[in-house]
């Protein structure tokens, strides 16, 4: 690994005139793309990179921070810097954010930006099959894993299903499970988006960064709609897959 980094850094420096941090950034990016650095693998420490490539600590930090912003690297407090692992989410299986992350050995967390009870809006009433004036529980959450913001979620649930917003501590589906209301079916729509200024600030991304928008309605066995969620995922962290079969 050390020989690869040294040789690739020299190649980058010889190929074009640019600041040293750009050469290091390209070197690390090439190492990831060529499999020299694999998902989940730890990078050499800043001190090791400064010594190995004869660079300043500031130069190394600038290169790494750029790749963290791009989603190629992730930093874990007290542990170091690691190559990001893209999360593969199936469109053919009904799972929650918490399910998906725990299945990959990650620690999912939620930071509530807003939560409370209010009157259903016309759009929410249509999505949830509710009458005008019905009360709903709303959540606006930042979904996090290993100190990295992965998604923003706006969720609406009929208050007849979930009486108190505080019943959801981290996972909505775990709260459903405790009440015996685990959803069994969902309808989803996906489209590409660019994060606006407020979303980018919450996600710690540059404004205009690519993302994926998913709108989900989930149902119980008896046909009741129990969840209407609009999620905004990092485009550089997720791969969505679906199994297709011919008739």
PDB file of C-alpha atoms in Angstrom:
ATOM      1  CA  UNK A   1       0.000   0.000   0.000  1.00  0.00           C
ATOM      2  CA  UNK A   2       2.714   2.489   0.916  1.00  0.00           C
ATOM      3  CA  UNK A   3       4.610   1.865  -2.329  1.00  0.00           C
ATOM      4  CA  UNK A   4       1.387   2.340  -4.329  1.00  0.00           C
ATOM      5  CA  UNK A   5       0.629   5.672  -2.642  1.00  0.00           C
ATOM      6  CA  UNK A   6       4.153   6.971  -3.156  1.00  0.00           C
ATOM      7  CA  UNK A   7       4.284   5.960  -6.815  1.00  0.00           C
ATOM      8  CA  UNK A   8       0.779   7.234  -7.607  1.00  0.00           C
ATOM      9  CA  UNK A   9       1.430  10.533  -5.821  1.00  0.00           C
ATOM     10  CA  UNK A  10       4.602  11.042  -7.879  1.00  0.00           C
ATOM     11  CA  UNK A  11       2.706  10.169 -11.062  1.00  0.00           C
ATOM     12  CA  UNK A  12       0.017  12.710 -10.250  1.00  0.00           C
ATOM     13  CA  UNK A  13       2.603  15.386  -9.477  1.00  0.00           C
ATOM     14  CA  UNK A  14       4.482  14.713 -12.721  1.00  0.00           C
ATOM     15  CA  UNK A  15       1.304  14.680 -14.837  1.00  0.00           C
ATOM     16  CA  UNK A  16       0.025  18.167 -14.002  1.00  0.00           C
ATOM     17  CA  UNK A  17       0.817  21.312 -12.071  1.00  0.00           C
ATOM     18  CA  UNK A  18      -1.574  21.641  -9.156  1.00  0.00           C
ATOM     19  CA  UNK A  19      -1.522  22.178  -5.391  1.00  0.00           C
ATOM     20  CA  UNK A  20      -0.149  19.233  -3.442  1.00  0.00           C
ATOM     21  CA  UNK A  21      -3.475  18.537  -1.724  1.00  0.00           C
ATOM     22  CA  UNK A  22      -5.061  17.938  -5.137  1.00  0.00           C
ATOM     23  CA  UNK A  23      -2.356  15.442  -6.020  1.00  0.00           C
ATOM     24  CA  UNK A  24      -2.991  13.588  -2.755  1.00  0.00           C
ATOM     25  CA  UNK A  25      -6.743  13.732  -3.255  1.00  0.00           C
ATOM     26  CA  UNK A  26      -6.425  12.178  -6.720  1.00  0.00           C
ATOM     27  CA  UNK A  27      -3.957   9.612  -5.385  1.00  0.00           C
ATOM     28  CA  UNK A  28      -6.376   8.423  -2.710  1.00  0.00           C
ATOM     29  CA  UNK A  29      -9.299   8.472  -5.142  1.00  0.00           C
ATOM     30  CA  UNK A  30      -7.362   6.313  -7.616  1.00  0.00           C
ATOM     31  CA  UNK A  31      -6.420   3.924  -4.808  1.00  0.00           C
ATOM     32  CA  UNK A  32     -10.113   3.492  -3.985  1.00  0.00           C
ATOM     33  CA  UNK A  33     -11.196   3.127  -7.613  1.00  0.00           C
ATOM     34  CA  UNK A  34      -8.457   0.580  -8.335  1.00  0.00           C
ATOM     35  CA  UNK A  35      -9.181  -1.517  -5.255  1.00  0.00           C
ATOM     36  CA  UNK A  36      -5.948  -0.697  -3.449  1.00  0.00           C
ATOM     37  CA  UNK A  37      -8.135   0.758  -0.711  1.00  0.00           C
ATOM     38  CA  UNK A  38     -11.289  -1.298  -0.140  1.00  0.00           C
ATOM     39  CA  UNK A  39     -14.649  -0.402   1.484  1.00  0.00           C
ATOM     40  CA  UNK A  40     -14.299  -0.216   5.240  1.00  0.00           C
ATOM     41  CA  UNK A  41     -10.494  -0.160   5.140  1.00  0.00           C
ATOM     42  CA  UNK A  42      -8.690   2.363   7.317  1.00  0.00           C
ATOM     43  CA  UNK A  43      -6.430   4.959   5.706  1.00  0.00           C
ATOM     44  CA  UNK A  44      -2.915   5.505   7.004  1.00  0.00           C
ATOM     45  CA  UNK A  45      -3.013   8.164   9.717  1.00  0.00           C
ATOM     46  CA  UNK A  46      -2.404  11.830   8.904  1.00  0.00           C
ATOM     47  CA  UNK A  47       0.994  11.553  10.569  1.00  0.00           C
ATOM     48  CA  UNK A  48       1.922   8.535   8.425  1.00  0.00           C
ATOM     49  CA  UNK A  49       0.829  10.267   5.221  1.00  0.00           C
ATOM     50  CA  UNK A  50       2.759  13.438   6.027  1.00  0.00           C
ATOM     51  CA  UNK A  51       5.915  11.413   6.642  1.00  0.00           C
ATOM     52  CA  UNK A  52       5.425   9.029   3.715  1.00  0.00           C
ATOM     53  CA  UNK A  53       4.776  11.755   1.106  1.00  0.00           C
ATOM     54  CA  UNK A  54       6.722  14.622   2.703  1.00  0.00           C
ATOM     55  CA  UNK A  55       3.624  16.808   3.036  1.00  0.00           C
ATOM     56  CA  UNK A  56       2.343  19.176   5.670  1.00  0.00           C
ATOM     57  CA  UNK A  57      -0.454  18.151   8.039  1.00  0.00           C
ATOM     58  CA  UNK A  58      -2.620  20.946   6.593  1.00  0.00           C
ATOM     59  CA  UNK A  59      -2.195  19.563   3.058  1.00  0.00           C
ATOM     60  CA  UNK A  60      -3.154  16.042   4.148  1.00  0.00           C
ATOM     61  CA  UNK A  61      -6.204  17.252   6.055  1.00  0.00           C
ATOM     62  CA  UNK A  62      -7.402  19.339   3.109  1.00  0.00           C
ATOM     63  CA  UNK A  63      -7.169  16.375   0.736  1.00  0.00           C
ATOM     64  CA  UNK A  64      -8.981  14.052   3.134  1.00  0.00           C
ATOM     65  CA  UNK A  65     -11.739  16.559   3.958  1.00  0.00           C
ATOM     66  CA  UNK A  66     -12.475  16.922   0.244  1.00  0.00           C
ATOM     67  CA  UNK A  67     -12.937  13.170  -0.150  1.00  0.00           C
ATOM     68  CA  UNK A  68     -15.086  13.044   2.984  1.00  0.00           C
ATOM     69  CA  UNK A  69     -17.328  15.733   1.474  1.00  0.00           C
ATOM     70  CA  UNK A  70     -17.534  13.663  -1.730  1.00  0.00           C
ATOM     71  CA  UNK A  71     -18.597  10.625   0.283  1.00  0.00           C
ATOM     72  CA  UNK A  72     -15.576   8.492  -0.664  1.00  0.00           C
ATOM     73  CA  UNK A  73     -14.151   8.601   2.856  1.00  0.00           C
ATOM     74  CA  UNK A  74     -15.758   8.708   6.268  1.00  0.00           C
ATOM     75  CA  UNK A  75     -14.265   9.765   9.588  1.00  0.00           C
ATOM     76  CA  UNK A  76     -15.060   8.071  12.878  1.00  0.00           C
ATOM     77  CA  UNK A  77     -14.214  10.047  15.951  1.00  0.00           C
ATOM     78  CA  UNK A  78     -11.400   8.418  17.855  1.00  0.00           C
ATOM     79  CA  UNK A  79     -10.961   5.682  15.233  1.00  0.00           C
ATOM     80  CA  UNK A  80      -9.594   7.361  12.107  1.00  0.00           C
ATOM     81  CA  UNK A  81     -10.550   7.712   8.460  1.00  0.00           C
ATOM     82  CA  UNK A  82     -12.065   4.857   6.455  1.00  0.00           C
ATOM     83  CA  UNK A  83     -13.117   4.139   2.893  1.00  0.00           C
ATOM     84  CA  UNK A  84     -16.890   4.567   2.683  1.00  0.00           C
ATOM     85  CA  UNK A  85     -19.069   1.528   2.177  1.00  0.00           C
ATOM     86  CA  UNK A  86     -21.973   2.118  -0.171  1.00  0.00           C
ATOM     87  CA  UNK A  87     -25.250   0.846   1.227  1.00  0.00           C
ATOM     88  CA  UNK A  88     -27.190  -1.461  -1.065  1.00  0.00           C
ATOM     89  CA  UNK A  89     -30.940  -1.126  -0.484  1.00  0.00           C
ATOM     90  CA  UNK A  90     -33.359  -3.483  -2.160  1.00  0.00           C
ATOM     91  CA  UNK A  91     -36.584  -2.164  -3.645  1.00  0.00           C
ATOM     92  CA  UNK A  92     -38.059  -5.665  -3.512  1.00  0.00           C
ATOM     93  CA  UNK A  93     -37.975  -6.023   0.286  1.00  0.00           C
ATOM     94  CA  UNK A  94     -39.765  -3.876   2.858  1.00  0.00           C
ATOM     95  CA  UNK A  95     -37.150  -2.814   5.400  1.00  0.00           C
ATOM     96  CA  UNK A  96     -36.515   0.267   7.507  1.00  0.00           C
ATOM     97  CA  UNK A  97     -33.467   2.531   7.614  1.00  0.00           C
ATOM     98  CA  UNK A  98     -32.553   0.937  10.946  1.00  0.00           C
ATOM     99  CA  UNK A  99     -32.892  -2.590   9.518  1.00  0.00           C
ATOM    100  CA  UNK A 100     -30.665  -1.741   6.543  1.00  0.00           C
ATOM    101  CA  UNK A 101     -27.875  -0.199   8.596  1.00  0.00           C
ATOM    102  CA  UNK A 102     -27.805  -2.837  11.343  1.00  0.00           C
ATOM    103  CA  UNK A 103     -27.615  -5.561   8.691  1.00  0.00           C
ATOM    104  CA  UNK A 104     -24.316  -3.981   7.620  1.00  0.00           C
ATOM    105  CA  UNK A 105     -22.895  -3.728  11.118  1.00  0.00           C
ATOM    106  CA  UNK A 106     -23.500   0.009  11.386  1.00  0.00           C
ATOM    107  CA  UNK A 107     -25.053   1.896  14.291  1.00  0.00           C
ATOM    108  CA  UNK A 108     -28.108   3.848  13.034  1.00  0.00           C
ATOM    109  CA  UNK A 109     -29.203   6.946  14.920  1.00  0.00           C
ATOM    110  CA  UNK A 110     -31.814   9.659  14.499  1.00  0.00           C
ATOM    111  CA  UNK A 111     -31.688  13.356  15.307  1.00  0.00           C
ATOM    112  CA  UNK A 112     -35.156  14.834  15.506  1.00  0.00           C
ATOM    113  CA  UNK A 113     -35.399  18.232  13.862  1.00  0.00           C
ATOM    114  CA  UNK A 114     -39.160  18.440  14.363  1.00  0.00           C
ATOM    115  CA  UNK A 115     -41.800  16.172  15.886  1.00  0.00           C
ATOM    116  CA  UNK A 116     -45.343  16.788  17.010  1.00  0.00           C
ATOM    117  CA  UNK A 117     -49.048  16.474  16.291  1.00  0.00           C
ATOM    118  CA  UNK A 118     -51.091  18.539  13.856  1.00  0.00           C
ATOM    119  CA  UNK A 119     -53.993  18.597  11.442  1.00  0.00           C
ATOM    120  CA  UNK A 120     -53.536  16.649   8.242  1.00  0.00           C
ATOM    121  CA  UNK A 121     -52.788  18.635   5.075  1.00  0.00           C
ATOM    122  CA  UNK A 122     -54.660  17.917   1.830  1.00  0.00           C
ATOM    123  CA  UNK A 123     -51.633  16.078   0.356  1.00  0.00           C
ATOM    124  CA  UNK A 124     -51.167  14.021   3.520  1.00  0.00           C
ATOM    125  CA  UNK A 125     -54.890  13.207   3.664  1.00  0.00           C
ATOM    126  CA  UNK A 126     -54.742  11.864   0.114  1.00  0.00           C
ATOM    127  CA  UNK A 127     -51.611   9.809   0.799  1.00  0.00           C
ATOM    128  CA  UNK A 128     -52.947   8.345   4.060  1.00  0.00           C
ATOM    129  CA  UNK A 129     -56.619   8.011   3.058  1.00  0.00           C
ATOM    130  CA  UNK A 130     -57.686  10.337   5.884  1.00  0.00           C
ATOM    131  CA  UNK A 131     -60.606  12.738   6.178  1.00  0.00           C
ATOM    132  CA  UNK A 132     -60.031  16.516   6.384  1.00  0.00           C
ATOM    133  CA  UNK A 133     -59.386  17.611   9.958  1.00  0.00           C
ATOM    134  CA  UNK A 134     -57.851  14.308  11.044  1.00  0.00           C
ATOM    135  CA  UNK A 135     -54.848  14.515  13.376  1.00  0.00           C
ATOM    136  CA  UNK A 136     -51.440  13.139  12.399  1.00  0.00           C
ATOM    137  CA  UNK A 137     -48.040  12.686  14.037  1.00  0.00           C
ATOM    138  CA  UNK A 138     -45.156  14.231  12.107  1.00  0.00           C
ATOM    139  CA  UNK A 139     -41.416  13.588  12.298  1.00  0.00           C
ATOM    140  CA  UNK A 140     -38.579  15.376  10.555  1.00  0.00           C
ATOM    141  CA  UNK A 141     -35.373  13.434  11.201  1.00  0.00           C
ATOM    142  CA  UNK A 142     -31.738  13.395  10.233  1.00  0.00           C
ATOM    143  CA  UNK A 143     -30.690   9.749   9.849  1.00  0.00           C
ATOM    144  CA  UNK A 144     -27.085   9.071  10.836  1.00  0.00           C
ATOM    145  CA  UNK A 145     -24.659   6.139  10.880  1.00  0.00           C
ATOM    146  CA  UNK A 146     -21.136   6.249  12.308  1.00  0.00           C
ATOM    147  CA  UNK A 147     -21.346  10.050  12.648  1.00  0.00           C
ATOM    148  CA  UNK A 148     -22.196  10.478   8.949  1.00  0.00           C
ATOM    149  CA  UNK A 149     -25.515  12.015   7.859  1.00  0.00           C
ATOM    150  CA  UNK A 150     -27.091   9.654   5.328  1.00  0.00           C
ATOM    151  CA  UNK A 151     -30.670  10.856   4.892  1.00  0.00           C
ATOM    152  CA  UNK A 152     -33.341  13.367   5.794  1.00  0.00           C
ATOM    153  CA  UNK A 153     -36.817  11.979   6.411  1.00  0.00           C
ATOM    154  CA  UNK A 154     -40.237  13.590   6.742  1.00  0.00           C
ATOM    155  CA  UNK A 155     -42.721  11.047   8.098  1.00  0.00           C
ATOM    156  CA  UNK A 156     -46.450  11.348   8.759  1.00  0.00           C
ATOM    157  CA  UNK A 157     -48.482   8.749  10.690  1.00  0.00           C
ATOM    158  CA  UNK A 158     -52.208   8.872  11.568  1.00  0.00           C
ATOM    159  CA  UNK A 159     -52.641   9.661  15.252  1.00  0.00           C
ATOM    160  CA  UNK A 160     -55.186   6.853  15.442  1.00  0.00           C
ATOM    161  CA  UNK A 161     -52.210   4.533  14.765  1.00  0.00           C
ATOM    162  CA  UNK A 162     -49.541   6.314  16.821  1.00  0.00           C
ATOM    163  CA  UNK A 163     -51.046   8.291  19.664  1.00  0.00           C
ATOM    164  CA  UNK A 164     -47.892   9.953  21.041  1.00  0.00           C
ATOM    165  CA  UNK A 165     -44.845  11.210  19.050  1.00  0.00           C
ATOM    166  CA  UNK A 166     -42.545  10.201  21.927  1.00  0.00           C
ATOM    167  CA  UNK A 167     -43.271   6.524  21.236  1.00  0.00           C
ATOM    168  CA  UNK A 168     -40.661   6.671  18.474  1.00  0.00           C
ATOM    169  CA  UNK A 169     -37.203   6.821  20.023  1.00  0.00           C
ATOM    170  CA  UNK A 170     -35.114   5.921  16.990  1.00  0.00           C
ATOM    171  CA  UNK A 171     -36.951   3.544  14.647  1.00  0.00           C
ATOM    172  CA  UNK A 172     -40.572   4.036  13.580  1.00  0.00           C
ATOM    173  CA  UNK A 173     -40.824   0.388  12.543  1.00  0.00           C
ATOM    174  CA  UNK A 174     -39.630  -0.785  15.953  1.00  0.00           C
ATOM    175  CA  UNK A 175     -42.435   1.287  17.512  1.00  0.00           C
ATOM    176  CA  UNK A 176     -44.893  -0.324  15.086  1.00  0.00           C
ATOM    177  CA  UNK A 177     -43.519  -3.754  16.000  1.00  0.00           C
ATOM    178  CA  UNK A 178     -44.171  -3.166  19.710  1.00  0.00           C
ATOM    179  CA  UNK A 179     -47.788  -2.350  18.875  1.00  0.00           C
ATOM    180  CA  UNK A 180     -48.179  -5.367  16.604  1.00  0.00           C
ATOM    181  CA  UNK A 181     -48.525  -3.151  13.543  1.00  0.00           C
ATOM    182  CA  UNK A 182     -45.529  -4.089  11.407  1.00  0.00           C
ATOM    183  CA  UNK A 183     -46.271  -2.969   7.812  1.00  0.00           C
ATOM    184  CA  UNK A 184     -46.406  -5.747   5.229  1.00  0.00           C
ATOM    185  CA  UNK A 185     -46.576  -3.836   1.930  1.00  0.00           C
ATOM    186  CA  UNK A 186     -45.352  -0.538   0.507  1.00  0.00           C
ATOM    187  CA  UNK A 187     -45.531   1.608  -2.612  1.00  0.00           C
ATOM    188  CA  UNK A 188     -42.416   3.644  -3.414  1.00  0.00           C
ATOM    189  CA  UNK A 189     -41.346   6.197  -5.987  1.00  0.00           C
ATOM    190  CA  UNK A 190     -37.751   7.277  -6.586  1.00  0.00           C
ATOM    191  CA  UNK A 191     -36.242  10.196  -8.462  1.00  0.00           C
ATOM    192  CA  UNK A 192     -32.941  12.067  -8.571  1.00  0.00           C
ATOM    193  CA  UNK A 193     -32.723  15.441  -6.817  1.00  0.00           C
ATOM    194  CA  UNK A 194     -30.158  18.084  -5.887  1.00  0.00           C
ATOM    195  CA  UNK A 195     -29.995  19.105  -2.224  1.00  0.00           C
ATOM    196  CA  UNK A 196     -31.140  22.674  -1.598  1.00  0.00           C
ATOM    197  CA  UNK A 197     -29.266  25.014   0.731  1.00  0.00           C
ATOM    198  CA  UNK A 198     -31.105  23.989   3.912  1.00  0.00           C
ATOM    199  CA  UNK A 199     -30.931  20.258   3.194  1.00  0.00           C
ATOM    200  CA  UNK A 200     -27.249  20.513   2.295  1.00  0.00           C
ATOM    201  CA  UNK A 201     -26.515  22.348   5.556  1.00  0.00           C
ATOM    202  CA  UNK A 202     -28.209  19.629   7.611  1.00  0.00           C
ATOM    203  CA  UNK A 203     -26.441  16.883   5.659  1.00  0.00           C
ATOM    204  CA  UNK A 204     -23.052  18.647   5.796  1.00  0.00           C
ATOM    205  CA  UNK A 205     -22.829  18.628   1.999  1.00  0.00           C
ATOM    206  CA  UNK A 206     -22.242  21.329  -0.629  1.00  0.00           C
ATOM    207  CA  UNK A 207     -25.444  22.899  -1.933  1.00  0.00           C
ATOM    208  CA  UNK A 208     -26.570  21.167  -5.117  1.00  0.00           C
ATOM    209  CA  UNK A 209     -25.038  17.803  -4.168  1.00  0.00           C
ATOM    210  CA  UNK A 210     -26.800  14.861  -5.854  1.00  0.00           C
ATOM    211  CA  UNK A 211     -29.358  12.928  -3.879  1.00  0.00           C
ATOM    212  CA  UNK A 212     -32.181  10.440  -4.232  1.00  0.00           C
ATOM    213  CA  UNK A 213     -35.759  11.232  -3.240  1.00  0.00           C
ATOM    214  CA  UNK A 214     -38.005   8.351  -2.195  1.00  0.00           C
ATOM    215  CA  UNK A 215     -41.690   8.682  -1.401  1.00  0.00           C
ATOM    216  CA  UNK A 216     -43.106   5.722   0.516  1.00  0.00           C
ATOM    217  CA  UNK A 217     -46.607   4.684   1.615  1.00  0.00           C
ATOM    218  CA  UNK A 218     -46.795   1.573   3.797  1.00  0.00           C
ATOM    219  CA  UNK A 219     -49.812  -0.624   4.475  1.00  0.00           C
ATOM    220  CA  UNK A 220     -50.998  -3.145   7.042  1.00  0.00           C
ATOM    221  CA  UNK A 221     -52.567  -6.467   6.103  1.00  0.00           C
ATOM    222  CA  UNK A 222     -56.030  -4.914   6.436  1.00  0.00           C
ATOM    223  CA  UNK A 223     -55.193  -2.234   3.845  1.00  0.00           C
ATOM    224  CA  UNK A 224     -54.746   0.708   6.217  1.00  0.00           C
ATOM    225  CA  UNK A 225     -52.007   3.189   5.311  1.00  0.00           C
ATOM    226  CA  UNK A 226     -49.838   3.664   8.402  1.00  0.00           C
ATOM    227  CA  UNK A 227     -46.921   5.693   7.071  1.00  0.00           C
ATOM    228  CA  UNK A 228     -46.240   8.391   4.507  1.00  0.00           C
ATOM    229  CA  UNK A 229     -42.521   9.159   4.319  1.00  0.00           C
ATOM    230  CA  UNK A 230     -40.492  11.405   2.024  1.00  0.00           C
ATOM    231  CA  UNK A 231     -36.792  10.580   2.271  1.00  0.00           C
ATOM    232  CA  UNK A 232     -33.788  12.404   0.850  1.00  0.00           C
ATOM    233  CA  UNK A 233     -30.756  10.114   0.619  1.00  0.00           C
ATOM    234  CA  UNK A 234     -27.134  10.928  -0.135  1.00  0.00           C
ATOM    235  CA  UNK A 235     -26.542   9.974  -3.738  1.00  0.00           C
ATOM    236  CA  UNK A 236     -22.935   8.970  -3.022  1.00  0.00           C
ATOM    237  CA  UNK A 237     -23.780   6.524  -0.246  1.00  0.00           C
ATOM    238  CA  UNK A 238     -26.604   4.396  -1.620  1.00  0.00           C
ATOM    239  CA  UNK A 239     -27.216   1.915  -4.410  1.00  0.00           C
ATOM    240  CA  UNK A 240     -30.863   0.975  -4.924  1.00  0.00           C
ATOM    241  CA  UNK A 241     -31.491  -2.389  -6.552  1.00  0.00           C
ATOM    242  CA  UNK A 242     -34.586  -4.287  -7.662  1.00  0.00           C
ATOM    243  CA  UNK A 243     -35.002  -7.841  -8.893  1.00  0.00           C
ATOM    244  CA  UNK A 244     -36.847  -8.024 -12.211  1.00  0.00           C
ATOM    245  CA  UNK A 245     -38.443 -11.118 -13.709  1.00  0.00           C
ATOM    246  CA  UNK A 246     -40.030 -11.727 -17.086  1.00  0.00           C
ATOM    247  CA  UNK A 247     -43.638 -12.873 -17.174  1.00  0.00           C
TER     248      UNK A 247
END
